[in-house]
mmCIF file of C-alpha atoms and ligand atoms in Angstrom:
data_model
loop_
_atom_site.group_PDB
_atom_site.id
_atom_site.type_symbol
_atom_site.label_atom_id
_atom_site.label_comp_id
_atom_site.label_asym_id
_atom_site.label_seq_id
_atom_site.Cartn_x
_atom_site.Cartn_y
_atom_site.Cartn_z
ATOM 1 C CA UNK A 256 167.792 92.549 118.628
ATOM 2 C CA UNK A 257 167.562 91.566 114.723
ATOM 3 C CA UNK A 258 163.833 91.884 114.089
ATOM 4 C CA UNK A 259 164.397 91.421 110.218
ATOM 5 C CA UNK A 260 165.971 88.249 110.335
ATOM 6 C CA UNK A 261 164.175 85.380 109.527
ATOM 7 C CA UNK A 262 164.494 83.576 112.839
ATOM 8 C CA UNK A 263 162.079 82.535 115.369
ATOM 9 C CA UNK A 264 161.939 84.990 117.961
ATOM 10 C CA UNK A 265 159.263 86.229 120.876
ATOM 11 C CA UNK A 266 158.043 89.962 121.213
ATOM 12 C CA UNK A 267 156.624 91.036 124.464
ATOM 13 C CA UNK A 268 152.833 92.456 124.470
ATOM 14 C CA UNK A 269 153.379 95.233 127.585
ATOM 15 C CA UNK A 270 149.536 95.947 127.212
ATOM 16 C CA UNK A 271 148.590 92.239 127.904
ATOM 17 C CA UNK A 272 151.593 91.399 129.965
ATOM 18 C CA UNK A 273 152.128 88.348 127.390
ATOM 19 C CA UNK A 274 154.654 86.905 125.005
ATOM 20 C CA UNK A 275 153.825 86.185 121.527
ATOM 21 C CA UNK A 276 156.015 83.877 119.082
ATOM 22 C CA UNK A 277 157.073 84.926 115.512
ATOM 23 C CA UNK A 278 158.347 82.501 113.544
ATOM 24 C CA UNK A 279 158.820 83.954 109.807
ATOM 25 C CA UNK A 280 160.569 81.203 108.206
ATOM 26 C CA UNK A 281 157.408 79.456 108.309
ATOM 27 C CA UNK A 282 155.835 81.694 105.641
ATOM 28 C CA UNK A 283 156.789 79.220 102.615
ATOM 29 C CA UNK A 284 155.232 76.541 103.768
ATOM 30 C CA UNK A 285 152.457 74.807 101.718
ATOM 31 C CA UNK A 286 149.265 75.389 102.383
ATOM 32 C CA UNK A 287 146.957 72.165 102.605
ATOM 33 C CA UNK A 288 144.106 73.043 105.158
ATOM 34 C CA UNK A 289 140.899 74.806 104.765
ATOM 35 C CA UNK A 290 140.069 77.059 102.229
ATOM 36 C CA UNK A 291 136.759 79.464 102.346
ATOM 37 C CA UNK A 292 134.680 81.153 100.427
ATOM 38 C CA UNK A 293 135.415 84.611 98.923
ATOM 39 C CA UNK A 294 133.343 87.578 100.759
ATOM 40 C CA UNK A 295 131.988 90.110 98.190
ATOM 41 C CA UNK A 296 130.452 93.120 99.722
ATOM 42 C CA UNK A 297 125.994 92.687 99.661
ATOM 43 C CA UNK A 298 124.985 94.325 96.362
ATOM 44 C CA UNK A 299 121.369 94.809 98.149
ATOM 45 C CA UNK A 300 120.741 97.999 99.525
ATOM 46 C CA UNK A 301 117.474 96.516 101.293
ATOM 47 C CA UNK A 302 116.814 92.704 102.123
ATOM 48 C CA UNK A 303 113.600 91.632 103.121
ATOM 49 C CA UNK A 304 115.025 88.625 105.021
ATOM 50 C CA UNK A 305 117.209 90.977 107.552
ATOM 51 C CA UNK A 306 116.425 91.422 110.656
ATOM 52 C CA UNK A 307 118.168 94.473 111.226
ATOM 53 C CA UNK A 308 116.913 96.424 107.405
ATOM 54 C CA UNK A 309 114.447 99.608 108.323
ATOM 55 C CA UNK A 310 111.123 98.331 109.037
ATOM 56 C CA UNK A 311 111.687 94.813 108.836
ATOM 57 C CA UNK A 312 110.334 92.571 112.002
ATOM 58 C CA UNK A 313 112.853 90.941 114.441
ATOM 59 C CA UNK A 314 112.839 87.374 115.541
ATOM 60 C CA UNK A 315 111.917 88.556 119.066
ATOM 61 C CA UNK A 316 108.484 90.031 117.485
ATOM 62 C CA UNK A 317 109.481 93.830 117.409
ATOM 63 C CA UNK A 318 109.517 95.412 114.147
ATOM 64 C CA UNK A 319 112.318 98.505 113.174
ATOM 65 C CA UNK A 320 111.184 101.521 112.717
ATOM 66 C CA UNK A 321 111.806 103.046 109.146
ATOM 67 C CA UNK A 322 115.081 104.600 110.482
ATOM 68 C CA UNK A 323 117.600 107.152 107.920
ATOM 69 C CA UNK A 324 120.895 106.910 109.803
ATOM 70 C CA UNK A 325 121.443 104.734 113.100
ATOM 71 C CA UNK A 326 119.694 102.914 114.913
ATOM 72 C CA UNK A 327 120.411 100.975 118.438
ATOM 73 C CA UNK A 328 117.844 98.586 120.568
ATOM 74 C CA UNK A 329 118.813 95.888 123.247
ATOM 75 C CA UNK A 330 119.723 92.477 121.846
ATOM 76 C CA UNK A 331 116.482 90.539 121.782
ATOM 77 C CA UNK A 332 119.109 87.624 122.759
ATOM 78 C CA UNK A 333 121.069 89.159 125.130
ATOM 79 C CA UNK A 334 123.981 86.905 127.006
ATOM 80 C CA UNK A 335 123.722 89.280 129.958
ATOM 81 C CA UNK A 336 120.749 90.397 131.691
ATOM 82 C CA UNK A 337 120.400 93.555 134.004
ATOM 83 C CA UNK A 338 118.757 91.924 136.561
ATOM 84 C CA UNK A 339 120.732 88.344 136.817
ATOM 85 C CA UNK A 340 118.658 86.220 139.508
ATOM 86 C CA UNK A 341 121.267 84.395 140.195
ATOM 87 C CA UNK A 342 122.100 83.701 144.040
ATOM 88 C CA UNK A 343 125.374 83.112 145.005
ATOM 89 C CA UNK A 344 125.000 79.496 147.374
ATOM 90 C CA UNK A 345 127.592 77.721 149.380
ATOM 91 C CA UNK A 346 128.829 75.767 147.355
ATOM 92 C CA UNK A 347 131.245 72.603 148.430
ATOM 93 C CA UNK A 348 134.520 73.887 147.728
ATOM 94 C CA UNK A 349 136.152 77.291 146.923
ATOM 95 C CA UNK A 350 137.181 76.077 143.796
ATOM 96 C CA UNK A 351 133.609 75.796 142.669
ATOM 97 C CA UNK A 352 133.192 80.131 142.732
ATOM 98 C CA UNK A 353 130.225 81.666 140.699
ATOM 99 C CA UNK A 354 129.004 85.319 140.483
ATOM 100 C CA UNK A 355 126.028 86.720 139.398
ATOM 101 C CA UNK A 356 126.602 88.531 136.244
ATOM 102 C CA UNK A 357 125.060 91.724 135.130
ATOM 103 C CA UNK A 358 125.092 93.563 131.909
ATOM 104 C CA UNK A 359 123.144 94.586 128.972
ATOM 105 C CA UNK A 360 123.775 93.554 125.075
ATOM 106 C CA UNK A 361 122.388 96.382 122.819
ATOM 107 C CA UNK A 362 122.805 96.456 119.017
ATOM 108 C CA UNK A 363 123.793 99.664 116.803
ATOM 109 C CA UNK A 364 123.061 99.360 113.188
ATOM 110 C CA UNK A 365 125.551 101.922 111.699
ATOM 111 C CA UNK A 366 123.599 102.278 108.377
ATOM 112 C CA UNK A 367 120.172 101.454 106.999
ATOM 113 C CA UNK A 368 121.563 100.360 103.564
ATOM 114 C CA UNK A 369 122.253 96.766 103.856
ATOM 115 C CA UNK A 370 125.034 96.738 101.850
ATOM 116 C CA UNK A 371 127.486 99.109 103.462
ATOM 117 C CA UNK A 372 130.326 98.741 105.567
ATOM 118 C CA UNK A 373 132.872 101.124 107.222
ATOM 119 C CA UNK A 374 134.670 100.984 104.065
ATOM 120 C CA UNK A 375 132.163 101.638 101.894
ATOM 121 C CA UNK A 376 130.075 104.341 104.056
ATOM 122 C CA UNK A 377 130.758 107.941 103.653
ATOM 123 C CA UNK A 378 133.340 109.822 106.521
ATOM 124 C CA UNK A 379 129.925 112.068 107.379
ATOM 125 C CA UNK A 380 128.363 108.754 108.041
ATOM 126 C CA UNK A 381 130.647 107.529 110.459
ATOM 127 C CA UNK A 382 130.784 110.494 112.482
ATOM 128 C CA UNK A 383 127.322 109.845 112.931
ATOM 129 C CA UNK A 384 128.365 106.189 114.227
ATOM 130 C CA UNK A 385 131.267 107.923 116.177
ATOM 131 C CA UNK A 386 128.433 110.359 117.776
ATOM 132 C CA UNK A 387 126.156 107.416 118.833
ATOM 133 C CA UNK A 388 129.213 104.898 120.519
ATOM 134 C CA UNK A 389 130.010 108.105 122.451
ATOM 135 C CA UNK A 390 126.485 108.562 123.657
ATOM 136 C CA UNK A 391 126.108 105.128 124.179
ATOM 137 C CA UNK A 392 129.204 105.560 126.648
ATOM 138 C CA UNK A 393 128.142 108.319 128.240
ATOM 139 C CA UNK A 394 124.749 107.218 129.045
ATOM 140 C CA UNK A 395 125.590 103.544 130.425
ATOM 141 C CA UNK A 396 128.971 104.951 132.383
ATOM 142 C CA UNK A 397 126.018 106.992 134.126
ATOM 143 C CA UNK A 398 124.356 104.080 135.224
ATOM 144 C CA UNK A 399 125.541 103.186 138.755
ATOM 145 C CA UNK A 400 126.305 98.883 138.908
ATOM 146 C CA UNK A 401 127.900 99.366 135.030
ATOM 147 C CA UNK A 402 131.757 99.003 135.278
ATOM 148 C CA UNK A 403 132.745 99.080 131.770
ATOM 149 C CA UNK A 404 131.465 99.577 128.152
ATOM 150 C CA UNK A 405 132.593 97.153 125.511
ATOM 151 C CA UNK A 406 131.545 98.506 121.906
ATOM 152 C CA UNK A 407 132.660 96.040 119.143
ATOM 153 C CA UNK A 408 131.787 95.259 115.539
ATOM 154 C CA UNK A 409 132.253 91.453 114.295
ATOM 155 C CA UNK A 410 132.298 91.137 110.584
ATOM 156 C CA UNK A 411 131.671 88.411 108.433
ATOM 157 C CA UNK A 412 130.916 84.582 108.656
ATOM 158 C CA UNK A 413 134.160 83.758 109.558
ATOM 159 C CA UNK A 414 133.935 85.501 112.527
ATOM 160 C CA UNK A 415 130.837 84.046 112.983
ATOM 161 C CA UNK A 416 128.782 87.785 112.378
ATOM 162 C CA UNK A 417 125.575 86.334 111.444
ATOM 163 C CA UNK A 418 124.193 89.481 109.469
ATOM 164 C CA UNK A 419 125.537 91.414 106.656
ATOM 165 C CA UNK A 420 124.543 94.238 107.677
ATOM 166 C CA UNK A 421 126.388 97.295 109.243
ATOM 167 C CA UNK A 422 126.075 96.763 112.754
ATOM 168 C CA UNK A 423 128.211 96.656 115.711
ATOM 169 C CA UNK A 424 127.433 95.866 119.450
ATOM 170 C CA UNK A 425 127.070 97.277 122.668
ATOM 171 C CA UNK A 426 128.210 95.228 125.529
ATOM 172 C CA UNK A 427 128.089 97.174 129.055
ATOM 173 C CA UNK A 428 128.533 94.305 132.179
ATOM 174 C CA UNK A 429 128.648 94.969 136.162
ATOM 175 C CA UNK A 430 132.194 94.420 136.588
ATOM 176 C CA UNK A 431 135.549 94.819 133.991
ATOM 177 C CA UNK A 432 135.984 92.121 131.805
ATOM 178 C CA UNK A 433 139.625 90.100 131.789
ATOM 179 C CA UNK A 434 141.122 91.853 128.093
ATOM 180 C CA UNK A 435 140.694 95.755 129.826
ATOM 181 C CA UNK A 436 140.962 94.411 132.941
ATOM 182 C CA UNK A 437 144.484 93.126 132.212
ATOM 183 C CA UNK A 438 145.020 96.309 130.090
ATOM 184 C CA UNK A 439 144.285 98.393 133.101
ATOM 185 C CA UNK A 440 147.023 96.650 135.008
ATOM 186 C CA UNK A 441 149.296 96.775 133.084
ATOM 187 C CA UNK A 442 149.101 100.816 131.936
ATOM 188 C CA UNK A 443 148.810 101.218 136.090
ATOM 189 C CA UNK A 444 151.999 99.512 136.363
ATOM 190 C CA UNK A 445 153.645 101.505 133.474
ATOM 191 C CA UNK A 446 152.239 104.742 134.857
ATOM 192 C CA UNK A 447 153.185 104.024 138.650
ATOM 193 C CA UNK A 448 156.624 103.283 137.610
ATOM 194 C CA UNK A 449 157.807 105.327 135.349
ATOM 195 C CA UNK A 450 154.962 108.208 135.962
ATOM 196 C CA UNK A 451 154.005 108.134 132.094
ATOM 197 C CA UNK A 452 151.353 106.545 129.719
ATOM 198 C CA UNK A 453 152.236 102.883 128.304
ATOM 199 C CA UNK A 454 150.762 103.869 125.262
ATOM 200 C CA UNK A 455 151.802 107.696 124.796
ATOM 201 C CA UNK A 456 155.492 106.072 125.344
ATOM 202 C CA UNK A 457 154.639 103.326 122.506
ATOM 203 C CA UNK A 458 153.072 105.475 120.222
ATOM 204 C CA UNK A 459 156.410 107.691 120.673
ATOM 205 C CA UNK A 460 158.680 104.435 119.764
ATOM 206 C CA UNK A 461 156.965 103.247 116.759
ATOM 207 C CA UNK A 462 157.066 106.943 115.500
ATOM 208 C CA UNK A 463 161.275 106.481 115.871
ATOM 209 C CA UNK A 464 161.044 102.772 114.805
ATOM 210 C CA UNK A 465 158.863 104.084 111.537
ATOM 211 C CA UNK A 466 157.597 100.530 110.260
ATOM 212 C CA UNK A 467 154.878 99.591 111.590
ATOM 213 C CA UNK A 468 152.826 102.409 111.389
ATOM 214 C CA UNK A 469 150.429 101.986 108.545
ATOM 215 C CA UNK A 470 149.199 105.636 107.952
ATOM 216 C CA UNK A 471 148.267 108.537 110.369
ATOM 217 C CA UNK A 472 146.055 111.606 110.350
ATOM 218 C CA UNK A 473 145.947 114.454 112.793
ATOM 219 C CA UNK A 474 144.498 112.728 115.959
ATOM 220 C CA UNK A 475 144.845 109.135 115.262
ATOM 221 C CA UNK A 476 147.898 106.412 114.185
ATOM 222 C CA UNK A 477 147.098 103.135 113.009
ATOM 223 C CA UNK A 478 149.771 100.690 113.360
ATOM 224 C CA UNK A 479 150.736 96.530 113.315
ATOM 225 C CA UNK A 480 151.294 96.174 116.670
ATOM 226 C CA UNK A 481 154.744 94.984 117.599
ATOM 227 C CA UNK A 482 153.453 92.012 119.534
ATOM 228 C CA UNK A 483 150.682 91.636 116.647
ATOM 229 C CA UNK A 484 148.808 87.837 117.133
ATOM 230 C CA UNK A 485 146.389 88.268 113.769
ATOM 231 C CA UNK A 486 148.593 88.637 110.434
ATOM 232 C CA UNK A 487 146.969 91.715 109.830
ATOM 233 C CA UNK A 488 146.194 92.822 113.267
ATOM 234 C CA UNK A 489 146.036 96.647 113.785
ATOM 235 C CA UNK A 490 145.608 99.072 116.582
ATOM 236 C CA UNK A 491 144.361 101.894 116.293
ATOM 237 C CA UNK A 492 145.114 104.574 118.590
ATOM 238 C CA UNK A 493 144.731 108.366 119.500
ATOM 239 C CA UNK A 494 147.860 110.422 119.019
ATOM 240 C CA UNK A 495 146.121 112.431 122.148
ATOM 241 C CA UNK A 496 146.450 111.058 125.722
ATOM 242 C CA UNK A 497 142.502 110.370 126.192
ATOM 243 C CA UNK A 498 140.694 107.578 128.093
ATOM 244 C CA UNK A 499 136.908 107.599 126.564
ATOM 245 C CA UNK A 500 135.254 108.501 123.253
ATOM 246 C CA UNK A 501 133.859 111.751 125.646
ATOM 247 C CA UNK A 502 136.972 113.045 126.000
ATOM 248 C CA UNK A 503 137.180 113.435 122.287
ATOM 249 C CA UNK A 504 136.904 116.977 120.400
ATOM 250 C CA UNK A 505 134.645 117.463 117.358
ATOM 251 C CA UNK A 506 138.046 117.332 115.249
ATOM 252 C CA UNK A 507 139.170 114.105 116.856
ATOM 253 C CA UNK A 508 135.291 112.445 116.588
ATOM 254 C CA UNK A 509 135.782 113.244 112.695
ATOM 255 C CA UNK A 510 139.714 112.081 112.898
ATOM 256 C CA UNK A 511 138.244 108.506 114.326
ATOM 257 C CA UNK A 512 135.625 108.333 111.436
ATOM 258 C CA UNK A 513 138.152 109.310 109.055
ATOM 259 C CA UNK A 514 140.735 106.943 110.280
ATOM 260 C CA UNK A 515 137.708 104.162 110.581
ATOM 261 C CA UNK A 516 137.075 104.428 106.527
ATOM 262 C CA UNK A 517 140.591 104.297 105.421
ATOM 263 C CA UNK A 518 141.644 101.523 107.333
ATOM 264 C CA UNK A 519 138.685 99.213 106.616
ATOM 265 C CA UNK A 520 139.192 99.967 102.891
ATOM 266 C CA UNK A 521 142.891 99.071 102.571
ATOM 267 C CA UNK A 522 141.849 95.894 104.553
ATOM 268 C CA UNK A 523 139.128 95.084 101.679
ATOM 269 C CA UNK A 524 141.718 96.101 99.179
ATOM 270 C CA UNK A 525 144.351 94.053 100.158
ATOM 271 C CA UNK A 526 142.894 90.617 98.962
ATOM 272 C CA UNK A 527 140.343 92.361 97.325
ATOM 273 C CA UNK A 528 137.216 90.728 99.501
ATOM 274 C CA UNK A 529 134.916 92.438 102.399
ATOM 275 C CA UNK A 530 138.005 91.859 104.989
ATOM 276 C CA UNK A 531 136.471 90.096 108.413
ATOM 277 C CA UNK A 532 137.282 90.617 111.654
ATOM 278 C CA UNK A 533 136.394 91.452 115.101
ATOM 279 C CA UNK A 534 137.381 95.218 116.050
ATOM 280 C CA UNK A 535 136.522 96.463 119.105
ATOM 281 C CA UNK A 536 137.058 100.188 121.214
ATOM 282 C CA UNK A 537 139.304 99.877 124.501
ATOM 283 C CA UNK A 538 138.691 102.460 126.993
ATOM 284 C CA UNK A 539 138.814 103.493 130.594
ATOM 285 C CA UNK A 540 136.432 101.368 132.516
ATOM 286 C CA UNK A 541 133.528 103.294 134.302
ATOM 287 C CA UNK A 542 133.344 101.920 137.567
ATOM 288 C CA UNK A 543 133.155 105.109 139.033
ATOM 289 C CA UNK A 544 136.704 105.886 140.001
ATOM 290 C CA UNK A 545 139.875 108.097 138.293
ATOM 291 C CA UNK A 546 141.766 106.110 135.799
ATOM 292 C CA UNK A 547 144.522 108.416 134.876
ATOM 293 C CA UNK A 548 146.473 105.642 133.218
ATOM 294 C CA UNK A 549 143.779 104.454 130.194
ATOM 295 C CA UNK A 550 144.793 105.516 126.395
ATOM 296 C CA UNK A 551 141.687 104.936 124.197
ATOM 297 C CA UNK A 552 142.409 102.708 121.625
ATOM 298 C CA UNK A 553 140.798 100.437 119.263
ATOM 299 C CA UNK A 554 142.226 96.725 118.631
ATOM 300 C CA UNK A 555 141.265 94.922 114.716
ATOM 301 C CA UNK A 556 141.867 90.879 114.759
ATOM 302 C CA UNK A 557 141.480 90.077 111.591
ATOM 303 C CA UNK A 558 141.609 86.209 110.310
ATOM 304 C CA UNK A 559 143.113 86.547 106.643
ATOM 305 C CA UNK A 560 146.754 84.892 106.415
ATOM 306 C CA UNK A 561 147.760 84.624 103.115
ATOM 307 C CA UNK A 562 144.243 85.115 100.494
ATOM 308 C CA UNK A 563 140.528 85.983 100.232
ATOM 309 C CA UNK A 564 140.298 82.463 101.622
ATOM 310 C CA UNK A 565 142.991 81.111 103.977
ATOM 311 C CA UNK A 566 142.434 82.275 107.525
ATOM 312 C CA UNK A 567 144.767 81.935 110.651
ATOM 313 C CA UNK A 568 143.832 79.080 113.309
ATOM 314 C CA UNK A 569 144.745 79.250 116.727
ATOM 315 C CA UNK A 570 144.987 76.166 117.794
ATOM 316 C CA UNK A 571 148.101 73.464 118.682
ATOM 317 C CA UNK A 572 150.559 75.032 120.341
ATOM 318 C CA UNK A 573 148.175 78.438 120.335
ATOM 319 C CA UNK A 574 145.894 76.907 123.030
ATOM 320 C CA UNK A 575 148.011 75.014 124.823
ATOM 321 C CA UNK A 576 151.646 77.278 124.626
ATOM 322 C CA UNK A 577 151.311 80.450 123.287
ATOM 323 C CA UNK A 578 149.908 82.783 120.588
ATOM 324 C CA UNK A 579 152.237 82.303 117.175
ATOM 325 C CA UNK A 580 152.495 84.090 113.476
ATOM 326 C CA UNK A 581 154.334 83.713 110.583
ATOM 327 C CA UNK A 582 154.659 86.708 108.990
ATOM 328 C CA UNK A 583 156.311 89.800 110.805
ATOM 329 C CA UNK A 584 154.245 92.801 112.087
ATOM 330 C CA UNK A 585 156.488 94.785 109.726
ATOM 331 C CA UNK A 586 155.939 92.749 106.741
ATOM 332 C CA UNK A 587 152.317 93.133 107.546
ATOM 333 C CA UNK A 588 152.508 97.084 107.786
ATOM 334 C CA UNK A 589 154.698 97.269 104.479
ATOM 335 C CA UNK A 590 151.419 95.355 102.739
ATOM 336 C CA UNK A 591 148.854 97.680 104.321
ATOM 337 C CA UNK A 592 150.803 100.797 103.520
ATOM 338 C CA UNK A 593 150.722 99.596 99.792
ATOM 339 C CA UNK A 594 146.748 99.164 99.621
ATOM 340 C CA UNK A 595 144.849 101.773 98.050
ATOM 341 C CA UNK A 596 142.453 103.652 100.442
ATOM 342 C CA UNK A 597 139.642 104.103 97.293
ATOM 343 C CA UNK A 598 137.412 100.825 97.835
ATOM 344 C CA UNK A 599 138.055 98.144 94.950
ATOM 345 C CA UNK A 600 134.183 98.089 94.722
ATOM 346 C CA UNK A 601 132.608 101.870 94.597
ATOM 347 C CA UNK A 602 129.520 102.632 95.949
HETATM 348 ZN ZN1 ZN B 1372 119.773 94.561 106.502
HETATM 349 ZN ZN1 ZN B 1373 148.553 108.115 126.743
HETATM 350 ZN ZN1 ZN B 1374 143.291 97.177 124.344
#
């Protein structure tokens, strides 16, 4: 198939089971709708007004302690509770189904200086964030009624982060949520039929195909996606056939951290602003049984079409058809290999 051409087309997503339409001829057209404002990186290293800063006092009442390095505590907001009251009643019709939900929201701050980010924080740093996602892991997967981990990061206001500071979630729920839960059907299915990984076998055909892979170091590949939604979606994933952060060696934890850094920084660099998006860390669910078929993996949406300002919608045809872009995956990958990995804004 021509994937150069200039001609709508649709790509298959084998990890979500779902088609996705490209349509690059669109990429001339004018822009008219909503421009935003330019995100510079926080040039204060402490804010008395954050919630999350060292020592600082939370809505909820409790105050931080005075921490150097991370620093995790349960959401004082939390959308899931572990002990959900709920009782599941008769209701009049099947169609009306309801289940209690249980989970736990906790919050990681990655760094007590407010005005980091990934991008900006040292490779030592992250490794410490690396170390506490896998503990976090390990420790709810040992809880019996938790079924699956989601850690996640959202970054800036247009992703509707509502703190500056470097912090990413901690979402572990009583059953597996619909994205990993599709994810896990579809890597059984691969693995079933054809007695290989989905991803090892992808990760082997973007390495022949050669342009979508934005840069790799020893344990990890970061790529556009070939079914890519986001213009500047990436996935990052581990050149090792692993399911869970625990499964990673020392050299891979610092591989990840590494890997973390450099992509975050090209994404600032390339419309030289503090790049948003929601990231987030796929991996096997933990609901106690063998799942020989999960790659770990990380997924970045990021919002940024065209500037500092213009972000993708997905609405129209996006909520009611299918998911759409303009420019190709590979014409994505081309612009991220041409960033600079040194920050535009030093620390
Ligand atoms: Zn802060
Ligand atoms: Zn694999
Ligand atoms: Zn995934």
């Amino acid at each position: 198939m021509e994937t150069k051409g200039q001609s709508p087309h649709r790509r298959w997503n084998p990890l979500r089971q779902a088609w996705v339409l490209v349509s690059p001829q669109r990429t001339q057209r004018p822009w008219q709708g909503e421009v935003a404002q330019k995100a510079t990186p926080s040039a204060m290293p402490y804010d008395p007004e954050c919630y999350l800063c060292p020592g600082n006092k939370r809505a909820g009442g409790a105050v931080n302690p005075p921490y150097d390095s991370i620093f995790t505590f349960v959401n004082d907001y939390a959308a899931l509770l572990p002990d959900a009251p709920f009782q599941t009643s008769h209701s009049a019709s099947p169609l009306l189904a309801a289940e209690p939900a249980r989970g736990m929201c906790k919050v990681l701050c990655f760094h007590p200086d407010h005005s980091l980010t990934l991008a900006r924080m040292t490779r030592l740093e992250i490794r410490r964030v690396v170390d506490a996602w896998t503990r976090e892991y390990e420790e709810l997967a040992g809880i019996g009624w938790i079924e699956y981990v989601q850690i996640f990061e959202n970054r800036g206001a247009m992703m509707g982060a509502s703190n500056p500071h470097p912090h990413g979630q901690i979402w572990s729920t009583g059953f597996v949520p619909d994205e990993p839960a599709a994810e896990t059907r579809a890597q059984r299915e691969h693995l079933d039929r054809t007695g290989r990984c989905l991803l090892c076998d992808y990760l082997d055909a973007e390495h022949t195909a050669a342009e979508r892979i934005v840069f790799e170091n020893d344990h990890f590949a970061a790529l556009v996606p070939w079914w890519a939604v986001w213009p500047f979606e990436v996935l990052l994933v581990s050149r090792r056939h692993v399911g869970a952060m625990p499964a990673l060696s020392g050299d891979e934890r610092d591989a990840l951290a590494d890997a973390l850094n450099r992509l975050t920084a090209r994404f600032d660099n390339l419309f030289e602003t503090s790049f948003p998006y929601t990231m987030g860390f796929h991996q096997a669910p933990t609901d106690k049984t063998q799942h020989p078929e999960w790659h770990f993996h990380a997924h970045f949406y990021p919002p940024l079409l065209r500037s500092a300002t213009v972000r993708k919608f997905m609405v129209g045809f996006e909520m009611l058809g299918m998911p759409q872009r303009d420019i190709t995956p590979e014409g994505a990958a081309e612009r991220l290999r041409a960033c600079s990995e040194t920050h535009f804004w030093p620390r």
